[in-house]
Amino acid sequence: MQKKVAVVGMGYVGIPVAVSFARAGFIVVGINRSREKVDQINNGISPIGGREPALASLLKKAVDAGRLRATQSFAECKGAHAIIVAVQTPFDQAAGVPDYSPLESALNDIGSNLSRDTIVVVESTIAPGTIENVVKPILESRSGLVAGRDFFLGTCPERVRPGRLLKNLIELDRVVGGYGEESTKRMLNLYRRIVKGRLYGVDCLTAEVVK
């Protein structure tokens, strides 16, 4: 039985990740709040502008093969082998702090649909301490599950660069930071399916600091 990966946030980070996991043999569901973007993806059209070698054609191929689809429903997180969080975390220039409202909104919906043994990975850019102080409390509160025991949690910071989205994702070395050793182990096994570069297994705080 093919495992399902849910990718929350289908933008410059989420779409290359979704396409990569689809190519690796997973059934991938992209979750996005924009109906327009969902419809574009389900029609095999990449909503990402600019020149991104191979991305548009690989997205269409994955959609046509039934390995990738998009939805607005967070219910698709239920039963997923892994959930990749790739929502925007813009910096609030006036306040001088990151704006985590999109992340927190997504985490609340993910937590309400979180199943046991699922791996939750934040690829969004986050400051040190965010997994411990923001992500973990929301997911545990909404799901009633315990991180590191009932589900697995961590961060694998993205290394995107426009024009090289797929190339960087596949070829560059990555830091994989888990909440506890079992989370790190499971995340490493997951990312080995799509990353050819070296993977460094660390704790989640170290991964946040490295980013």
Short mmCIF file of C-alpha atoms in Angstrom, two decimals:
data_model
loop_
_atom_site.label_atom_id
_atom_site.label_comp_id
_atom_site.label_asym_id
_atom_site.label_seq_id
_atom_site.Cartn_x
_atom_site.Cartn_y
_atom_site.Cartn_z
CA MET A 1 0.00 0.00 0.00
CA GLN A 2 1.38 3.39 -0.98
CA LYS A 3 1.93 5.84 1.87
CA LYS A 4 0.35 9.29 1.85
CA VAL A 5 2.23 12.53 2.35
CA ALA A 6 0.28 15.73 2.99
CA VAL A 7 2.01 18.99 2.06
CA VAL A 8 0.46 22.06 3.70
CA GLY A 9 1.16 25.21 1.71
CA MET A 10 1.65 24.87 -2.04
CA GLY A 11 4.10 27.62 -2.92
CA TYR A 12 7.80 27.87 -3.70
CA VAL A 13 8.62 25.34 -0.99
CA GLY A 14 5.57 23.10 -0.97
CA ILE A 15 5.21 22.39 -4.70
CA PRO A 16 8.78 21.11 -5.25
CA VAL A 17 8.47 19.00 -2.08
CA ALA A 18 5.12 17.59 -3.22
CA VAL A 19 6.46 16.76 -6.69
CA SER A 20 9.56 15.12 -5.21
CA PHE A 21 7.60 12.85 -2.88
CA ALA A 22 5.23 11.94 -5.72
CA ARG A 23 8.24 10.97 -7.86
CA ALA A 24 9.51 8.83 -4.96
CA GLY A 25 6.32 6.75 -5.04
CA PHE A 26 4.18 8.38 -2.37
CA ILE A 27 0.59 9.47 -2.84
CA VAL A 28 0.74 13.21 -2.22
CA VAL A 29 -2.04 15.59 -1.25
CA GLY A 30 -1.26 19.30 -1.37
CA ILE A 31 -3.35 21.41 1.01
CA ASN A 32 -3.85 25.10 0.31
CA ARG A 33 -6.50 27.61 1.32
CA SER A 34 -6.61 29.17 -2.18
CA ARG A 35 -9.27 27.59 -4.38
CA GLU A 36 -7.59 29.06 -7.46
CA LYS A 37 -4.28 27.43 -6.65
CA VAL A 38 -5.95 24.10 -5.83
CA ASP A 39 -7.77 24.12 -9.17
CA GLN A 40 -4.58 24.97 -11.08
CA ILE A 41 -2.69 22.07 -9.53
CA ASN A 42 -5.53 19.61 -10.10
CA ASN A 43 -5.52 20.66 -13.75
CA GLY A 44 -1.81 19.90 -13.95
CA ILE A 45 -0.76 23.55 -14.03
CA SER A 46 2.04 24.85 -11.81
CA PRO A 47 1.04 28.12 -10.06
CA ILE A 48 4.71 29.05 -9.62
CA GLY A 49 5.98 31.74 -11.97
CA GLY A 50 9.47 32.14 -13.37
CA ARG A 51 11.72 29.60 -15.00
CA GLU A 52 11.88 26.44 -12.89
CA PRO A 53 13.49 23.67 -14.93
CA ALA A 54 11.38 20.46 -15.06
CA LEU A 55 9.03 21.50 -12.25
CA ALA A 56 5.91 22.22 -14.35
CA SER A 57 6.28 19.06 -16.44
CA LEU A 58 6.91 16.85 -13.41
CA LEU A 59 3.90 18.33 -11.62
CA LYS A 60 1.66 17.59 -14.60
CA LYS A 61 3.06 14.08 -14.87
CA ALA A 62 2.39 13.39 -11.18
CA VAL A 63 -1.16 14.75 -11.40
CA ASP A 64 -1.90 12.77 -14.58
CA ALA A 65 -0.58 9.60 -12.91
CA GLY A 66 -2.84 10.10 -9.89
CA ARG A 67 0.05 10.52 -7.46
CA LEU A 68 -0.56 14.20 -6.72
CA ARG A 69 -3.72 16.19 -6.10
CA ALA A 70 -4.65 19.33 -4.20
CA THR A 71 -7.44 20.24 -1.82
CA GLN A 72 -8.53 22.90 0.65
CA SER A 73 -9.47 20.27 3.24
CA PHE A 74 -7.20 19.54 6.19
CA ALA A 75 -9.13 16.31 6.72
CA GLU A 76 -6.62 14.84 4.26
CA CYS A 77 -4.05 14.96 7.07
CA LYS A 78 -5.79 12.01 8.71
CA GLY A 79 -3.89 8.79 8.22
CA ALA A 80 -0.94 10.47 6.51
CA HIS A 81 2.48 8.90 6.90
CA ALA A 82 3.94 12.41 6.99
CA ILE A 83 2.74 16.01 6.97
CA ILE A 84 5.12 18.63 5.58
CA VAL A 85 4.36 22.20 6.70
CA ALA A 86 5.48 24.76 4.11
CA VAL A 87 3.36 27.82 4.83
CA GLN A 88 4.71 31.36 4.72
CA THR A 89 6.23 32.89 7.85
CA PRO A 90 6.68 36.53 6.81
CA PHE A 91 8.75 38.91 8.90
CA ASP A 92 6.80 41.76 10.48
CA GLN A 93 9.10 44.73 9.87
CA ALA A 94 7.16 47.08 12.13
CA ALA A 95 7.14 44.71 15.12
CA GLY A 96 10.57 43.28 14.37
CA VAL A 97 9.35 39.68 14.79
CA PRO A 98 8.17 36.83 12.53
CA ASP A 99 4.46 36.70 11.77
CA TYR A 100 3.48 33.17 12.74
CA SER A 101 -0.27 33.64 12.25
CA PRO A 102 -0.35 31.60 8.97
CA LEU A 103 1.72 28.87 10.64
CA GLU A 104 -0.43 28.82 13.77
CA SER A 105 -3.62 28.68 11.71
CA ALA A 106 -2.29 25.70 9.74
CA LEU A 107 -1.08 23.94 12.90
CA ASN A 108 -4.50 24.23 14.52
CA ASP A 109 -6.12 22.54 11.52
CA ILE A 110 -3.37 19.93 11.30
CA GLY A 111 -3.68 19.15 15.00
CA SER A 112 -7.42 18.61 14.68
CA ASN A 113 -6.75 15.98 12.00
CA LEU A 114 -3.53 14.43 13.31
CA SER A 115 -3.25 10.64 13.52
CA ARG A 116 -0.95 8.50 15.63
CA ASP A 117 2.50 7.71 14.24
CA THR A 118 2.39 10.55 11.72
CA ILE A 119 5.61 12.51 11.11
CA VAL A 120 5.07 16.29 11.16
CA VAL A 121 7.91 18.28 9.60
CA VAL A 122 8.09 22.07 9.49
CA GLU A 123 10.02 23.30 6.45
CA SER A 124 8.87 26.90 6.89
CA THR A 125 11.50 29.35 8.12
CA ILE A 126 11.24 29.57 11.91
CA ALA A 127 13.29 31.10 14.71
CA PRO A 128 15.09 29.00 17.35
CA GLY A 129 12.68 27.59 19.91
CA THR A 130 9.63 27.64 17.64
CA ILE A 131 9.14 23.87 17.52
CA GLU A 132 9.25 23.64 21.32
CA ASN A 133 7.29 26.80 22.15
CA VAL A 134 4.82 27.17 19.26
CA VAL A 135 4.47 24.08 17.09
CA LYS A 136 4.49 21.33 19.73
CA PRO A 137 1.98 22.96 22.12
CA ILE A 138 -0.57 23.62 19.36
CA LEU A 139 -0.34 20.14 17.87
CA GLU A 140 -0.54 18.42 21.27
CA SER A 141 -3.43 20.59 22.45
CA ARG A 142 -5.52 20.11 19.32
CA SER A 143 -4.81 16.40 18.87
CA GLY A 144 -4.56 15.12 22.43
CA LEU A 145 -1.42 13.28 21.33
CA VAL A 146 2.13 13.56 22.71
CA ALA A 147 5.05 14.54 20.48
CA GLY A 148 7.84 11.97 20.37
CA ARG A 149 5.54 9.23 21.61
CA ASP A 150 2.23 9.33 19.73
CA PHE A 151 3.44 11.33 16.73
CA PHE A 152 6.83 12.48 15.52
CA LEU A 153 7.92 16.06 15.09
CA GLY A 154 10.76 18.16 13.80
CA THR A 155 12.05 20.64 11.27
CA CYS A 156 13.99 20.28 8.04
CA PRO A 157 14.73 23.86 6.97
CA GLU A 158 14.13 24.58 3.29
CA ARG A 159 16.97 25.76 1.05
CA VAL A 160 14.99 27.27 -1.81
CA ARG A 161 16.30 29.58 -4.48
CA PRO A 162 14.10 30.70 -7.38
CA GLY A 163 15.23 29.05 -10.60
CA ARG A 164 16.79 26.15 -8.67
CA LEU A 165 13.88 24.88 -6.56
CA LEU A 166 14.07 21.21 -7.51
CA LYS A 167 17.84 21.15 -7.93
CA ASN A 168 18.48 22.59 -4.47
CA LEU A 169 15.88 20.35 -2.84
CA ILE A 170 17.35 17.18 -4.31
CA GLU A 171 21.08 17.87 -4.42
CA LEU A 172 22.00 20.09 -1.46
CA ASP A 173 22.87 18.79 2.00
CA ARG A 174 20.08 19.19 4.57
CA VAL A 175 19.83 19.44 8.36
CA VAL A 176 17.10 17.23 9.81
CA GLY A 177 16.14 18.16 13.37
CA GLY A 178 13.79 15.96 15.36
CA TYR A 179 12.02 16.30 18.69
CA GLY A 180 13.68 13.28 20.27
CA GLU A 181 15.81 10.55 18.72
CA GLU A 182 12.91 8.57 17.24
CA SER A 183 11.57 11.66 15.48
CA THR A 184 15.00 12.35 13.98
CA LYS A 185 15.36 8.73 12.86
CA ARG A 186 11.98 8.69 11.12
CA MET A 187 12.59 12.04 9.47
CA LEU A 188 15.94 10.86 8.13
CA ASN A 189 14.30 7.77 6.64
CA LEU A 190 11.66 9.98 5.03
CA TYR A 191 14.00 12.55 3.51
CA ARG A 192 16.39 9.91 2.21
CA ARG A 193 13.66 9.11 -0.29
CA ILE A 194 14.00 12.48 -2.02
CA VAL A 195 17.38 14.02 -1.08
CA LYS A 196 20.64 12.94 -2.72
CA GLY A 197 22.75 15.31 -0.63
CA ARG A 198 24.01 14.45 2.85
CA LEU A 199 21.48 14.53 5.68
CA TYR A 200 22.64 15.66 9.13
CA GLY A 201 20.46 14.31 11.94
CA VAL A 202 20.32 16.71 14.89
CA ASP A 203 17.81 17.92 17.46
CA CYS A 204 15.16 20.43 16.41
CA LEU A 205 16.76 23.40 18.22
CA THR A 206 20.06 22.83 16.43
CA ALA A 207 18.28 22.70 13.08
CA GLU A 208 16.49 25.97 13.86
CA VAL A 209 19.77 27.65 14.79
CA VAL A 210 21.50 26.35 11.64
CA LYS A 211 18.74 27.87 9.49
#
